[in-house]
Short mmCIF file of C-alpha atoms and ligand atoms in Angstrom, two decimals:
data_model
loop_
_atom_site.label_atom_id
_atom_site.label_comp_id
_atom_site.label_asym_id
_atom_site.label_seq_id
_atom_site.Cartn_x
_atom_site.Cartn_y
_atom_site.Cartn_z
CA MET A 193 -59.62 -31.63 -118.25
CA ASN A 194 -62.61 -31.64 -115.96
CA ALA A 195 -65.04 -28.72 -115.82
CA VAL A 196 -64.38 -27.58 -112.23
CA PRO A 197 -60.96 -28.79 -111.10
CA VAL A 198 -59.95 -28.39 -107.46
CA PHE A 199 -56.22 -27.67 -107.49
CA TYR A 200 -54.42 -27.99 -104.18
CA ALA A 201 -51.03 -27.77 -102.53
CA THR A 202 -50.44 -29.69 -99.31
CA THR A 203 -47.56 -30.47 -96.98
CA GLU A 204 -49.09 -33.04 -94.63
CA GLY A 205 -52.12 -34.08 -96.69
CA HIS A 206 -55.06 -32.32 -95.05
CA THR A 207 -55.65 -29.78 -97.84
CA ARG A 208 -55.89 -32.75 -100.23
CA LEU A 209 -58.61 -34.30 -98.08
CA ILE A 210 -60.56 -31.02 -98.19
CA ALA A 211 -60.02 -30.77 -101.98
CA GLN A 212 -61.40 -34.30 -102.41
CA GLN A 213 -64.44 -33.41 -100.30
CA ILE A 214 -65.08 -30.23 -102.35
CA ALA A 215 -64.74 -32.16 -105.64
CA SER A 216 -67.15 -34.80 -104.34
CA THR A 217 -69.77 -32.14 -103.47
CA LEU A 218 -69.31 -30.49 -106.89
CA ARG A 219 -69.91 -33.86 -108.59
CA GLU A 220 -73.01 -34.32 -106.46
CA GLN A 221 -74.19 -30.98 -107.91
CA GLY A 222 -73.85 -32.31 -111.46
CA LEU A 223 -70.41 -30.89 -112.22
CA ASP A 224 -67.42 -32.79 -113.50
CA SER A 225 -64.75 -32.31 -110.83
CA GLU A 226 -61.68 -33.89 -109.30
CA ALA A 227 -58.94 -32.88 -106.90
CA ARG A 228 -55.62 -32.23 -108.64
CA ALA A 229 -52.27 -31.84 -106.90
CA LEU A 230 -50.23 -28.83 -107.98
CA ALA A 231 -46.66 -29.51 -109.08
CA ASP A 232 -44.04 -27.38 -110.79
CA ASP A 233 -43.81 -29.90 -113.65
CA MET A 234 -47.56 -30.49 -114.15
CA PRO A 235 -48.92 -30.39 -117.72
CA PRO A 236 -50.47 -27.07 -118.79
CA VAL A 237 -54.15 -26.57 -117.95
CA ASN A 238 -56.52 -26.56 -120.92
CA TRP A 239 -58.56 -23.57 -119.73
CA LEU A 240 -61.04 -23.84 -122.64
CA ASP A 241 -62.60 -26.85 -120.86
CA VAL A 242 -62.73 -25.23 -117.41
CA ARG A 243 -66.06 -23.68 -116.28
CA GLY A 244 -64.98 -22.85 -112.76
CA VAL A 245 -61.97 -23.48 -110.58
CA VAL A 246 -61.00 -23.92 -106.93
CA LEU A 247 -57.50 -23.56 -105.50
CA GLY A 248 -56.49 -24.62 -101.99
CA ALA A 249 -53.25 -24.29 -100.01
CA SER A 250 -52.18 -24.49 -96.36
CA LEU A 251 -50.20 -22.19 -94.09
CA HIS A 252 -46.72 -23.17 -92.93
CA GLY A 253 -44.56 -20.61 -91.19
CA GLY A 254 -46.96 -17.83 -92.11
CA SER A 255 -47.17 -18.48 -95.85
CA HIS A 256 -48.90 -20.75 -98.33
CA GLN A 257 -47.00 -23.26 -100.46
CA LYS A 258 -44.81 -21.70 -103.15
CA VAL A 259 -46.18 -24.06 -105.80
CA ALA A 260 -49.67 -22.61 -105.15
CA ALA A 261 -48.42 -19.00 -105.22
CA ASN A 262 -46.61 -19.64 -108.53
CA PHE A 263 -49.67 -21.31 -110.04
CA ALA A 264 -51.97 -18.44 -108.97
CA ARG A 265 -49.56 -15.82 -110.33
CA HIS A 266 -48.99 -17.57 -113.68
CA GLU A 267 -52.67 -18.42 -114.21
CA ALA A 268 -54.25 -15.31 -112.61
CA ARG A 269 -55.81 -14.16 -115.87
CA HIS A 270 -57.49 -17.56 -116.44
CA LEU A 271 -58.54 -17.88 -112.81
CA SER A 272 -60.19 -14.45 -112.81
CA ALA A 273 -61.96 -15.10 -116.13
CA ARG A 274 -64.38 -17.68 -114.64
CA PRO A 275 -66.03 -18.39 -111.27
CA SER A 276 -63.10 -19.09 -108.98
CA ALA A 277 -62.51 -19.65 -105.29
CA PHE A 278 -59.55 -19.90 -102.95
CA TYR A 279 -59.43 -21.76 -99.64
CA SER A 280 -56.69 -21.54 -97.08
CA VAL A 281 -56.09 -24.23 -94.44
CA SER A 282 -54.39 -23.36 -91.16
CA LEU A 283 -54.49 -23.71 -87.40
CA SER A 284 -55.14 -19.97 -86.97
CA ALA A 285 -58.44 -20.26 -88.84
CA GLY A 286 -59.76 -22.41 -85.98
CA SER A 287 -58.23 -20.36 -83.18
CA ARG A 288 -60.30 -19.19 -80.25
CA LYS A 289 -58.48 -15.86 -80.53
CA PRO A 290 -60.23 -13.49 -82.96
CA ALA A 291 -56.92 -11.78 -83.84
CA GLU A 292 -55.53 -15.14 -85.07
CA VAL A 293 -58.63 -15.81 -87.17
CA ASP A 294 -58.32 -12.29 -88.63
CA ALA A 295 -54.64 -12.95 -89.38
CA ALA A 296 -55.56 -16.14 -91.27
CA ARG A 297 -58.17 -14.21 -93.28
CA GLY A 298 -55.64 -11.47 -94.01
CA LEU A 299 -53.07 -13.97 -95.29
CA ALA A 300 -55.67 -15.65 -97.53
CA ALA A 301 -56.74 -12.32 -99.03
CA ALA A 302 -53.09 -11.30 -99.44
CA PHE A 303 -52.36 -14.57 -101.29
CA ALA A 304 -54.90 -13.77 -104.02
CA LYS A 305 -53.96 -10.10 -104.18
CA ALA A 306 -50.25 -10.85 -104.56
CA ALA A 307 -51.09 -13.13 -107.49
CA GLY A 308 -53.22 -10.47 -109.19
CA TRP A 309 -56.20 -12.81 -108.88
CA ALA A 310 -59.72 -11.73 -107.89
CA PRO A 311 -61.50 -14.91 -106.70
CA ASN A 312 -65.30 -14.82 -106.22
CA ARG A 313 -64.87 -16.54 -102.87
CA VAL A 314 -62.14 -16.86 -100.26
CA ALA A 315 -62.55 -19.25 -97.33
CA CYS A 316 -60.36 -20.16 -94.37
CA PHE A 317 -60.72 -23.65 -92.91
CA ALA A 318 -59.18 -24.95 -89.72
CA GLY A 319 -56.78 -27.81 -90.45
CA LYS A 320 -55.22 -30.59 -88.45
CA LEU A 321 -52.55 -30.96 -85.82
CA ALA A 322 -50.90 -34.10 -87.17
CA TYR A 323 -48.39 -34.65 -84.34
CA SER A 324 -47.91 -38.29 -85.37
CA GLN A 325 -46.62 -37.17 -88.80
CA TYR A 326 -44.04 -34.68 -87.52
CA GLY A 327 -40.42 -35.33 -86.66
CA PHE A 328 -39.08 -34.18 -83.27
CA VAL A 329 -38.29 -30.56 -84.22
CA LYS A 330 -41.53 -30.01 -86.15
CA ARG A 331 -43.51 -31.49 -83.25
CA GLN A 332 -41.97 -28.94 -80.84
CA ILE A 333 -42.66 -26.06 -83.27
CA LEU A 334 -46.27 -27.14 -83.65
CA ARG A 335 -46.64 -27.58 -79.91
CA CYS A 336 -45.59 -23.92 -79.51
CA ILE A 337 -47.98 -22.78 -82.27
CA ALA A 338 -50.76 -24.84 -80.65
CA TRP A 339 -50.07 -23.30 -77.27
CA ARG A 340 -50.24 -19.82 -78.85
CA GLU A 341 -53.56 -20.70 -80.53
CA GLY A 342 -55.02 -22.30 -77.41
CA ALA A 343 -55.01 -25.69 -79.22
CA PRO A 344 -54.10 -29.07 -77.65
CA THR A 345 -50.45 -29.57 -76.78
CA ASP A 346 -50.57 -33.30 -75.89
CA THR A 347 -48.49 -34.68 -78.78
CA ARG A 348 -49.49 -38.33 -78.21
CA ARG A 349 -52.42 -38.02 -80.61
CA ASP A 350 -53.61 -36.01 -83.66
CA TYR A 351 -56.41 -33.43 -83.66
CA GLU A 352 -58.63 -32.42 -86.57
CA PHE A 353 -60.44 -29.08 -86.39
CA THR A 354 -62.05 -28.83 -89.83
CA ASP A 355 -65.67 -27.74 -89.96
CA TRP A 356 -66.80 -30.15 -92.71
CA ALA A 357 -70.24 -28.53 -92.89
CA ALA A 358 -68.52 -25.22 -93.75
CA VAL A 359 -66.45 -27.01 -96.42
CA ARG A 360 -69.67 -28.39 -97.90
CA ARG A 361 -71.35 -24.94 -97.86
CA PHE A 362 -68.31 -23.48 -99.63
CA ALA A 363 -68.49 -26.19 -102.35
CA LEU A 364 -72.25 -25.64 -102.76
CA ASP A 365 -71.62 -21.89 -103.20
CA VAL A 366 -68.98 -22.61 -105.84
CA ALA A 367 -71.40 -24.96 -107.65
CA ALA A 368 -74.07 -22.22 -107.57
CA ASP A 369 -71.58 -19.69 -109.00
CA VAL A 370 -70.75 -22.05 -111.88
CA HIS A 371 -74.40 -22.88 -112.62
CA GLU A 372 -75.32 -19.19 -112.46
CA GLN A 373 -72.54 -18.24 -114.87
CA THR A 374 -73.69 -20.92 -117.33
CA ARG A 375 -77.30 -19.65 -117.15
CA THR A 376 -76.48 -15.95 -117.54
CA PRO A 377 -75.18 -15.95 -121.17
CA ALA A 378 -78.20 -18.02 -122.28
CA VAL A 379 -80.59 -15.48 -120.73
CA ARG A 380 -78.68 -12.68 -122.43
CA ALA A 381 -78.81 -14.48 -125.81
CA VAL A 382 -82.61 -14.85 -125.56
CA GLY A 383 -83.11 -11.27 -124.36
C1 LIG B 533 -44.10 -26.73 -89.73
C2 LIG B 533 -45.53 -26.21 -89.68
C3 LIG B 533 -45.74 -24.84 -89.66
C4 LIG B 533 -47.06 -24.35 -89.58
N1 LIG B 533 -47.26 -22.99 -89.57
C5 LIG B 533 -48.49 -22.51 -89.41
C6 LIG B 533 -48.71 -21.10 -89.36
O1 LIG B 533 -47.81 -20.28 -89.52
N2 LIG B 533 -49.98 -20.66 -89.13
C7 LIG B 533 -51.02 -21.52 -88.97
O2 LIG B 533 -52.14 -21.06 -88.74
N3 LIG B 533 -50.87 -22.87 -89.08
C8 LIG B 533 -49.63 -23.37 -89.28
N4 LIG B 533 -49.44 -24.73 -89.38
C9 LIG B 533 -50.60 -25.61 -89.31
C10 LIG B 533 -51.01 -26.12 -90.69
O3 LIG B 533 -51.49 -25.07 -91.49
C11 LIG B 533 -52.09 -27.20 -90.50
O4 LIG B 533 -51.50 -28.30 -89.85
C12 LIG B 533 -52.71 -27.66 -91.81
O5 LIG B 533 -53.73 -28.60 -91.51
C13 LIG B 533 -51.69 -28.27 -92.74
O6 LIG B 533 -52.34 -28.61 -93.95
P1 LIG B 533 -51.67 -29.67 -94.97
O7 LIG B 533 -51.72 -31.01 -94.29
O8 LIG B 533 -52.52 -29.62 -96.19
O9 LIG B 533 -50.28 -29.18 -95.24
C14 LIG B 533 -48.16 -25.23 -89.51
C15 LIG B 533 -47.93 -26.63 -89.56
C16 LIG B 533 -46.63 -27.11 -89.64
C17 LIG B 533 -46.41 -28.60 -89.69
#
């Protein structure tokens, strides 16, 4: 098991892309990290080897993936015992309407609270309107959501809204949390 795994749940793939970017930044900061897809039948995590942890999931129909909620609930004790961070991916997070952005933040905070997990950091990233990946019905639903959010409704192309600089800052903060936690016991031992 790597030292700072980035677990993720995704439906259309964008949360995986963000997880891979976070893991890449963590590696750049000298940490062993890789993006790992959550699955109900995944092997148990060896928490003894984990120095910090990131979990990501995306919003569909107002909630995050069940596999992520189950993982957070079952592993809450281990997640809270080390530097940990949650990121939520959605269209609302990139909305021009402050109430929608607030709603995305509220759902992300509620996700951790419902699991009994107290992450050091919670971030909301705007995702992607992947019209080309949706079937007819999904495309109409997303067109309605997009209209509500003030996002593009021309379904002939895809639109990505992610602020990659913010994703990088988030990963750098996580790396700092992990490095800080590693330093602190050593200082205490000397003192
Ligand atoms: C069927 C469907 C429902 C969605 N519901 C919401 C929603 O309730 N709120 C929201 O902000 N975004 C919603 N989205 C947008 C997704 O969160 C966004 O496309 C995100 O990038 C998906 O990430 P993923 O590719 O990792 O699954 C929805 C997308 C789809 C396809």
